[in-house]
Tab-separated table of C-alpha atoms in Angstrom:
chain	number	residue	atom	x	y	z
A	143	MET	CA	81.900	100.866	74.591
A	144	THR	CA	82.957	104.307	73.360
A	145	SER	CA	86.473	104.716	72.010
A	146	ASN	CA	88.274	107.975	72.711
A	147	ILE	CA	90.918	110.022	70.905
A	148	VAL	CA	92.543	112.550	73.226
A	149	ILE	CA	94.349	115.544	71.718
A	150	ILE	CA	96.585	117.661	73.955
A	151	GLY	CA	96.921	121.161	72.556
A	152	ALA	CA	94.647	123.284	70.351
A	153	SER	CA	97.024	125.271	68.219
A	154	TYR	CA	98.274	124.793	64.645
A	155	SER	CA	98.532	121.000	64.927
A	156	GLY	CA	96.000	119.936	67.553
A	157	LEU	CA	93.040	122.059	66.504
A	158	PRO	CA	93.082	120.999	62.823
A	159	ALA	CA	93.520	117.399	64.025
A	160	ALA	CA	90.350	117.673	66.112
A	161	HIS	CA	88.340	119.038	63.189
A	162	TYR	CA	89.750	116.476	60.766
A	163	LEU	CA	88.993	113.515	63.015
A	164	LEU	CA	85.485	114.791	63.680
A	165	LYS	CA	84.882	114.602	59.943
A	166	HIS	CA	86.673	111.345	59.179
A	167	ALA	CA	86.818	109.138	62.280
A	168	PRO	CA	83.974	106.650	62.929
A	169	GLU	CA	80.959	108.362	64.530
A	170	SER	CA	81.192	106.041	67.527
A	171	TRP	CA	84.534	107.558	68.507
A	172	THR	CA	84.772	110.483	70.941
A	173	ILE	CA	87.253	113.291	70.360
A	174	THR	CA	88.543	114.978	73.541
A	175	LEU	CA	90.566	118.167	73.196
A	176	VAL	CA	92.650	119.290	76.183
A	177	ASN	CA	93.793	122.913	76.177
A	178	PRO	CA	94.359	125.698	78.742
A	179	SER	CA	92.313	128.231	76.745
A	180	THR	CA	89.091	128.383	74.740
A	181	ASN	CA	90.711	130.763	72.232
A	182	PHE	CA	92.942	130.134	69.235
A	183	TYR	CA	95.871	132.580	69.257
A	184	PHE	CA	97.413	133.730	65.975
A	185	ASN	CA	100.882	134.203	67.432
A	186	PRO	CA	102.817	134.716	64.147
A	187	ALA	CA	101.502	138.280	64.348
A	188	SER	CA	102.803	138.780	67.900
A	189	PRO	CA	105.817	140.988	67.017
A	190	ARG	CA	103.379	143.606	65.726
A	191	SER	CA	100.351	142.878	67.914
A	192	LEU	CA	102.451	143.246	71.082
A	193	VAL	CA	103.171	146.793	69.929
A	194	GLU	CA	99.733	147.805	68.601
A	195	PRO	CA	97.110	145.336	67.287
A	196	SER	CA	95.143	147.922	65.299
A	197	ILE	CA	97.955	148.350	62.770
A	198	LEU	CA	97.483	144.737	61.649
A	199	GLY	CA	94.555	145.897	59.546
A	200	LYS	CA	90.808	145.342	59.553
A	201	LYS	CA	91.107	141.704	60.696
A	202	ASN	CA	93.160	142.528	63.804
A	203	GLY	CA	90.294	141.230	65.936
A	204	ASP	CA	91.154	137.728	64.751
A	205	LEU	CA	94.203	137.506	67.026
A	206	PHE	CA	92.147	135.580	69.588
A	207	ILE	CA	89.318	133.512	68.131
A	208	PRO	CA	86.947	131.361	70.245
A	209	ILE	CA	87.190	127.694	69.288
A	210	LEU	CA	84.128	126.375	71.124
A	211	PRO	CA	81.426	127.592	68.678
A	212	LYS	CA	82.691	125.126	66.060
A	213	LEU	CA	83.335	122.321	68.540
A	214	GLU	CA	81.032	122.391	71.537
A	215	LYS	CA	78.325	120.129	70.096
A	216	THR	CA	80.661	117.615	68.548
A	217	VAL	CA	83.783	117.393	70.690
A	218	THR	CA	84.503	116.983	74.375
A	219	VAL	CA	86.658	119.925	75.479
A	220	ALA	CA	88.718	119.448	78.623
A	221	LEU	CA	90.111	122.724	79.882
A	222	HIS	CA	93.262	122.584	81.947
A	223	GLY	CA	94.828	125.715	83.336
A	224	GLY	CA	97.058	124.211	85.972
A	225	LYS	CA	94.317	124.071	88.611
A	226	GLY	CA	93.575	120.611	89.873
A	227	GLU	CA	93.944	117.308	88.070
A	228	ALA	CA	91.729	115.115	85.935
A	229	SER	CA	92.185	111.666	84.430
A	230	ILE	CA	91.068	110.951	80.863
A	231	THR	CA	91.307	107.511	79.308
A	232	TYR	CA	92.226	107.187	75.645
A	233	ASP	CA	92.545	104.676	72.859
A	234	HIS	CA	94.698	107.058	70.835
A	235	LEU	CA	96.620	110.032	72.206
A	236	ILE	CA	97.841	112.938	70.068
A	237	ILE	CA	100.434	115.197	71.683
A	238	ALA	CA	100.347	118.644	70.107
A	239	SER	CA	101.349	120.710	73.130
A	240	GLY	CA	104.000	122.666	71.244
A	241	ALA	CA	106.791	124.777	72.686
A	242	ASN	CA	107.171	128.063	74.465
A	243	THR	CA	109.715	130.870	74.472
A	244	SER	CA	112.249	130.709	77.262
A	245	GLY	CA	112.353	134.484	77.562
A	246	GLY	CA	115.797	134.330	79.079
A	247	THR	CA	114.550	133.926	82.652
A	248	GLY	CA	111.350	132.074	81.838
A	249	LYS	CA	109.230	135.241	81.649
A	250	GLU	CA	106.273	135.029	79.276
A	251	TRP	CA	105.840	137.873	76.794
A	252	GLY	CA	103.025	136.632	74.583
A	253	PHE	CA	104.973	135.298	71.613
A	254	LYS	CA	103.265	131.944	72.151
A	255	HIS	CA	100.365	130.568	74.178
A	256	ASP	CA	100.674	131.118	77.902
A	257	PRO	CA	100.781	127.636	79.541
A	258	GLU	CA	98.219	128.784	82.109
A	259	GLY	CA	95.783	129.998	79.481
A	260	ASN	CA	96.229	133.714	80.185
A	261	THR	CA	97.707	134.697	76.817
A	262	GLU	CA	95.516	137.774	76.305
A	263	GLU	CA	96.497	139.145	79.717
A	264	VAL	CA	100.194	138.388	79.121
A	265	ALA	CA	100.074	140.113	75.738
A	266	ALA	CA	98.309	143.150	77.199
A	267	ASN	CA	100.925	143.422	79.947
A	268	THR	CA	103.738	143.259	77.405
A	269	ARG	CA	102.064	145.909	75.280
A	270	ALA	CA	101.707	148.197	78.305
A	271	ALA	CA	105.333	147.661	79.299
A	272	ILE	CA	106.532	148.530	75.794
A	273	LYS	CA	104.377	151.659	75.763
A	274	ALA	CA	105.709	152.815	79.132
A	275	ALA	CA	109.391	152.179	78.439
A	276	ARG	CA	111.695	154.792	76.952
A	277	LYS	CA	114.704	152.538	76.305
A	278	ILE	CA	113.992	148.953	75.244
A	279	VAL	CA	116.575	146.219	74.778
A	280	VAL	CA	115.626	143.180	72.709
A	281	SER	CA	118.062	140.286	73.120
A	282	GLY	CA	118.064	137.555	70.512
A	283	ALA	CA	118.368	138.369	66.816
A	284	GLY	CA	116.410	135.509	65.303
A	285	ALA	CA	113.239	136.261	63.370
A	286	THR	CA	111.187	137.189	66.451
A	287	GLY	CA	113.776	139.573	67.884
A	288	VAL	CA	114.457	141.280	64.563
A	289	GLU	CA	110.741	141.711	63.876
A	290	LEU	CA	109.937	142.985	67.366
A	291	ALA	CA	112.760	145.544	67.357
A	292	GLY	CA	111.655	146.756	63.937
A	293	GLU	CA	107.985	146.968	64.872
A	294	ILE	CA	108.632	148.946	68.069
A	295	LYS	CA	110.867	151.455	66.327
A	296	ASP	CA	108.600	151.719	63.281
A	297	PHE	CA	105.544	152.477	65.413
A	298	TYR	CA	107.059	154.736	68.086
A	299	GLY	CA	109.852	156.356	66.084
A	300	ALA	CA	112.053	158.776	67.988
A	301	GLY	CA	109.883	158.323	71.077
A	302	LYS	CA	111.799	155.193	72.035
A	303	GLU	CA	115.378	154.013	71.940
A	304	VAL	CA	115.525	150.414	70.748
A	305	VAL	CA	118.635	148.248	71.059
A	306	LEU	CA	118.903	144.782	69.482
A	307	ILE	CA	121.525	142.366	70.841
A	308	SER	CA	122.804	139.393	68.858
A	309	SER	CA	125.132	136.746	70.262
A	310	SER	CA	126.190	136.039	66.674
A	311	GLU	CA	128.176	138.404	64.524
A	312	GLU	CA	125.200	138.861	62.226
A	313	LEU	CA	121.415	138.964	62.517
A	314	LEU	CA	119.186	135.989	61.620
A	315	PRO	CA	121.970	133.445	62.213
A	316	GLN	CA	119.622	130.534	61.418
A	317	VAL	CA	119.577	131.611	57.756
A	318	PRO	CA	122.489	130.002	55.853
A	319	ARG	CA	123.070	133.100	53.725
A	320	ALA	CA	124.762	135.909	55.664
A	321	ASP	CA	123.546	138.541	53.217
A	322	VAL	CA	119.965	138.025	54.447
A	323	GLY	CA	120.946	139.005	57.977
A	324	ALA	CA	123.081	141.822	56.635
A	325	SER	CA	120.075	143.234	54.772
A	326	ALA	CA	117.963	143.042	57.932
A	327	ARG	CA	120.685	144.890	59.825
A	328	LYS	CA	120.753	147.629	57.193
A	329	ILE	CA	116.968	148.076	57.373
A	330	LEU	CA	116.927	148.238	61.178
A	331	ALA	CA	119.797	150.699	61.278
A	332	LYS	CA	118.036	152.894	58.733
A	333	ILE	CA	114.912	153.189	60.898
A	334	GLY	CA	117.003	153.908	64.006
A	335	VAL	CA	117.461	150.593	65.842
A	336	LYS	CA	120.840	150.343	67.576
A	337	ILE	CA	122.507	146.964	67.069
A	338	LYS	CA	125.130	145.145	69.127
A	339	THR	CA	126.485	141.887	67.705
A	340	GLY	CA	128.852	139.262	69.065
A	341	VAL	CA	127.673	139.757	72.659
A	342	ARG	CA	124.970	138.318	74.870
A	343	VAL	CA	123.230	139.221	78.102
A	344	VAL	CA	124.799	137.307	80.995
A	345	ASP	CA	122.983	139.003	83.870
A	346	GLU	CA	119.997	141.231	84.504
A	347	ARG	CA	119.750	143.204	87.748
A	348	PRO	CA	117.862	146.180	89.165
A	349	ALA	CA	119.430	149.460	88.116
A	350	ALA	CA	121.497	151.378	90.628
A	351	LYS	CA	119.900	154.499	92.080
A	352	ASP	CA	122.142	156.803	90.057
A	353	VAL	CA	121.386	155.019	86.766
A	354	GLU	CA	118.651	156.184	84.413
A	355	GLY	CA	116.688	153.008	83.852
A	356	ILE	CA	114.870	150.198	85.616
A	357	VAL	CA	117.282	147.338	84.922
A	358	GLU	CA	120.954	146.936	84.119
A	359	LEU	CA	122.037	144.307	81.629
A	360	VAL	CA	125.526	142.897	81.967
A	361	LEU	CA	126.870	141.891	78.567
A	362	SER	CA	129.433	139.194	77.849
A	363	ASP	CA	132.039	141.819	76.881
A	364	GLY	CA	131.703	143.516	80.270
A	365	GLU	CA	129.523	146.414	79.179
A	366	VAL	CA	126.645	147.301	81.505
A	367	LEU	CA	123.605	148.483	79.565
A	368	PRO	CA	120.794	150.341	81.370
A	369	ALA	CA	117.239	149.904	80.097
A	370	ASP	CA	113.636	150.431	81.072
A	371	LEU	CA	112.624	147.104	79.565
A	372	HIS	CA	114.483	143.975	78.466
A	373	ILE	CA	112.650	141.485	76.257
A	374	ALA	CA	114.521	138.249	75.599
A	375	THR	CA	113.419	136.440	72.446
A	376	TRP	CA	116.035	133.697	72.303
A	377	GLY	CA	115.408	130.050	72.957
A	378	ILE	CA	112.364	127.812	73.183
A	379	TYR	CA	111.513	124.918	75.441
A	380	PRO	CA	109.111	122.006	74.863
A	381	ASN	CA	105.780	121.776	76.680
A	382	THR	CA	106.400	118.189	77.726
A	383	SER	CA	106.690	118.308	81.528
A	384	PHE	CA	103.578	116.105	81.820
A	385	LEU	CA	105.138	113.239	79.842
A	386	ALA	CA	107.224	110.305	81.028
A	387	LYS	CA	110.959	110.967	80.638
A	388	ASP	CA	111.539	107.847	78.564
A	389	LEU	CA	109.393	109.349	75.794
A	390	LEU	CA	111.684	112.387	75.524
A	391	ASP	CA	115.163	113.053	74.214
A	392	SER	CA	117.860	114.720	76.304
A	393	ALA	CA	116.481	118.190	75.515
A	394	GLY	CA	112.893	117.277	76.417
A	395	TRP	CA	111.434	116.933	72.906
A	396	VAL	CA	109.217	113.945	72.071
A	397	LYS	CA	111.100	111.122	70.347
A	398	MET	CA	109.359	110.100	67.124
A	399	ASP	CA	109.379	107.234	64.655
A	400	GLU	CA	108.883	107.577	60.907
A	401	TYR	CA	105.109	107.122	61.155
A	402	MET	CA	104.560	110.125	63.490
A	403	ARG	CA	104.144	107.832	66.471
A	404	VAL	CA	105.918	108.470	69.729
A	405	GLU	CA	108.910	106.148	69.714
A	406	GLY	CA	108.215	102.808	71.393
A	407	THR	CA	104.413	103.199	71.382
A	408	GLN	CA	101.563	101.915	69.220
A	409	ASN	CA	98.805	104.468	69.716
A	410	VAL	CA	100.524	107.638	70.936
A	411	TRP	CA	101.260	110.256	68.292
A	412	ALA	CA	102.830	113.710	68.249
A	413	ILE	CA	102.683	116.629	65.824
A	414	GLY	CA	104.356	120.013	65.492
A	415	ASP	CA	106.880	121.881	67.618
A	416	VAL	CA	106.796	119.310	70.409
A	417	THR	CA	108.495	116.635	68.275
A	418	HIS	CA	112.237	116.003	68.248
A	419	TRP	CA	112.585	117.212	64.655
A	420	GLY	CA	114.124	120.632	64.240
A	421	ASN	CA	113.033	123.502	61.993
A	422	ARG	CA	110.100	124.317	64.279
A	423	LYS	CA	108.228	126.560	61.857
A	424	LEU	CA	104.623	126.667	60.697
A	425	THR	CA	105.902	125.626	57.281
A	426	THR	CA	106.806	122.163	58.620
A	427	VAL	CA	103.503	121.464	60.380
A	428	ASP	CA	101.450	120.363	57.370
A	429	GLY	CA	103.818	117.582	56.360
A	430	GLN	CA	103.695	116.072	59.849
A	431	TRP	CA	99.976	116.659	60.271
A	432	THR	CA	99.019	115.028	56.969
A	433	VAL	CA	101.019	111.866	57.662
A	434	ALA	CA	99.766	111.597	61.240
A	435	MET	CA	96.095	111.986	60.287
A	436	LYS	CA	96.291	109.318	57.562
A	437	ASN	CA	98.058	106.870	59.851
A	438	ILE	CA	95.741	107.449	62.788
A	439	LEU	CA	92.700	106.789	60.600
A	440	SER	CA	94.323	103.665	59.206
A	441	SER	CA	95.022	102.444	62.723
A	442	ILE	CA	91.460	103.189	63.890
A	443	ASN	CA	90.176	101.194	60.936
A	444	GLY	CA	92.298	98.202	61.904
A	445	ALA	CA	95.263	98.575	59.545
A	446	GLY	CA	98.907	98.429	60.601
A	447	VAL	CA	102.262	99.801	59.573
A	448	GLU	CA	102.072	97.980	56.252
A	449	VAL	CA	99.807	100.784	54.975
A	450	PHE	CA	101.159	103.652	57.086
A	451	LYS	CA	102.632	106.699	55.388
A	452	LYS	CA	106.191	107.636	56.293
A	453	TYR	CA	107.158	111.156	57.292
A	454	VAL	CA	110.315	112.516	55.694
A	455	HIS	CA	111.573	115.544	57.591
A	456	SER	CA	113.230	118.447	55.848
A	457	ASP	CA	115.335	121.097	57.532
A	458	GLY	CA	115.058	123.270	54.443
A	459	LEU	CA	114.320	126.763	55.705
A	460	MET	CA	111.658	129.120	54.395
A	461	ILE	CA	111.486	132.381	56.286
A	462	GLY	CA	110.077	135.871	55.859
A	463	VAL	CA	111.000	138.637	58.289
A	464	THR	CA	109.295	142.007	58.233
A	465	MET	CA	110.408	145.097	60.154
A	466	GLY	CA	107.567	147.576	60.322
A	467	ARG	CA	104.958	148.728	57.852
A	468	ARG	CA	107.117	150.631	55.384
A	469	PHE	CA	107.221	149.286	51.846
A	470	GLY	CA	110.068	146.837	51.290
A	471	ASN	CA	111.318	146.756	54.893
A	472	ALA	CA	111.575	142.975	54.947
A	473	VAL	CA	113.889	140.100	54.058
A	474	GLY	CA	113.247	136.520	53.010
A	475	PHE	CA	114.918	133.224	52.265
A	476	LEU	CA	113.670	130.177	50.359
A	477	LYS	CA	115.575	127.088	49.173
A	478	GLY	CA	118.919	128.848	49.059
A	479	TRP	CA	117.564	132.019	47.512
A	480	LYS	CA	117.424	135.445	49.069
A	481	LEU	CA	114.002	136.935	48.327
A	482	TRP	CA	113.332	140.545	47.474
A	483	GLY	CA	112.058	142.522	50.420
A	484	PHE	CA	108.996	143.854	48.618
A	485	ILE	CA	107.758	140.274	48.109
A	486	ILE	CA	107.859	139.560	51.864
A	487	TRP	CA	106.338	142.956	52.579
A	488	TYR	CA	103.470	142.197	50.206
A	489	LEU	CA	102.845	138.675	51.542
A	490	LYS	CA	103.429	139.352	55.233
A	491	GLY	CA	104.472	142.884	56.067
A	492	ARG	CA	101.104	144.535	55.589
A	493	THR	CA	99.023	142.404	57.993
A	494	TYR	CA	101.328	139.659	59.339
A	495	MET	CA	98.884	137.334	57.549
A	496	VAL	CA	96.308	137.615	60.324
A	497	GLU	CA	93.647	136.945	57.694
A	498	TYR	CA	94.729	133.285	57.778
A	499	ALA	CA	93.823	132.877	61.450
A	500	ARG	CA	90.096	132.237	61.174
A	501	PRO	CA	90.254	129.310	58.713
A	502	VAL	CA	92.486	127.464	61.202
A	503	ALA	CA	90.424	128.438	64.234
A	504	GLU	CA	87.192	127.313	62.590
A	505	GLY	CA	88.513	124.058	61.149
A	506	ILE	CA	88.397	125.046	57.488
A	507	ALA	CA	92.081	124.632	56.650
A	508	THR	CA	95.487	124.181	58.231
A	509	SER	CA	97.953	127.049	58.525
A	510	GLY	CA	99.496	125.897	55.254
A	511	GLY	CA	96.172	125.884	53.447
A	512	VAL	CA	95.444	122.150	53.463
A	513	LYS	CA	91.667	121.704	53.398
A	514	ILE	CA	90.346	119.891	56.450
């Protein structure tokens, strides 16, 4: 009788897990990967690629990389795009379905995988909307919002008015040092981005006939801001609607134990953004992934918790934020230290690290460089 490992999600956690288990699990086991798309999407580059992919450099074609060529002869791929239902039995289940951006009203922009598998179309539509708009409002001043506002203004210059709205008094509020956000604000202001802090968008409505713009944004201070395009970058939600409620916490994230198992289960595991641990960054994936893979293999080979590795979560933040292609227009933070902008520009600002996409897509290494 064939034993089956089912993996839900083929992004930065699920896809490396599939490749790793193909190499290390017993040959008699079947690996089934469930995903809405046959492409791996390098979404860290989305703030620039949604403006103009070609400026990512010579590897810009690696934004969407087919995953089947490295899997089709060795893994069962179950595509699910929301059309119809299928039942798959499993001996071990790995939930790596991730999270998506709330977009304010639930609108998809292409910052993450589209749940229906239409990410390339969503991204193209966003790119066209940005190109057509004269005045663009970006609400949400976390890393994504700051980068997007900077990339639009850097590429289009005086051709577009860009406004960034932050509900906090400073930009990048997730960074514990206010001077990092202050530096980002200075860079954006220098390239011409208008910034409003301490307010949020409370309503979006069609613009009145006598207003120049397509929508009107009502801000929490009462101001009504006309715009041709409003892109909300705040908030994420877990892709867990298919799971039983008792496996989730009050916010919908998967409840975990210290062994990377779903709480209260023996053979259901979860990795990445979908888990209840915070700090949902690529920099936290490898720690979870490594522990989960070792424990799953131990379990397959008949061992129990006495040999399992324990995952120790860290909320320590490492972040690099780049705002266009100009030298030094970036900020960074690592272990309490503010990093020089030219370092982040050199590491990320030139290409958004798109050159690291293919090793993940082809099962060579994880996003953090762990060899598979």
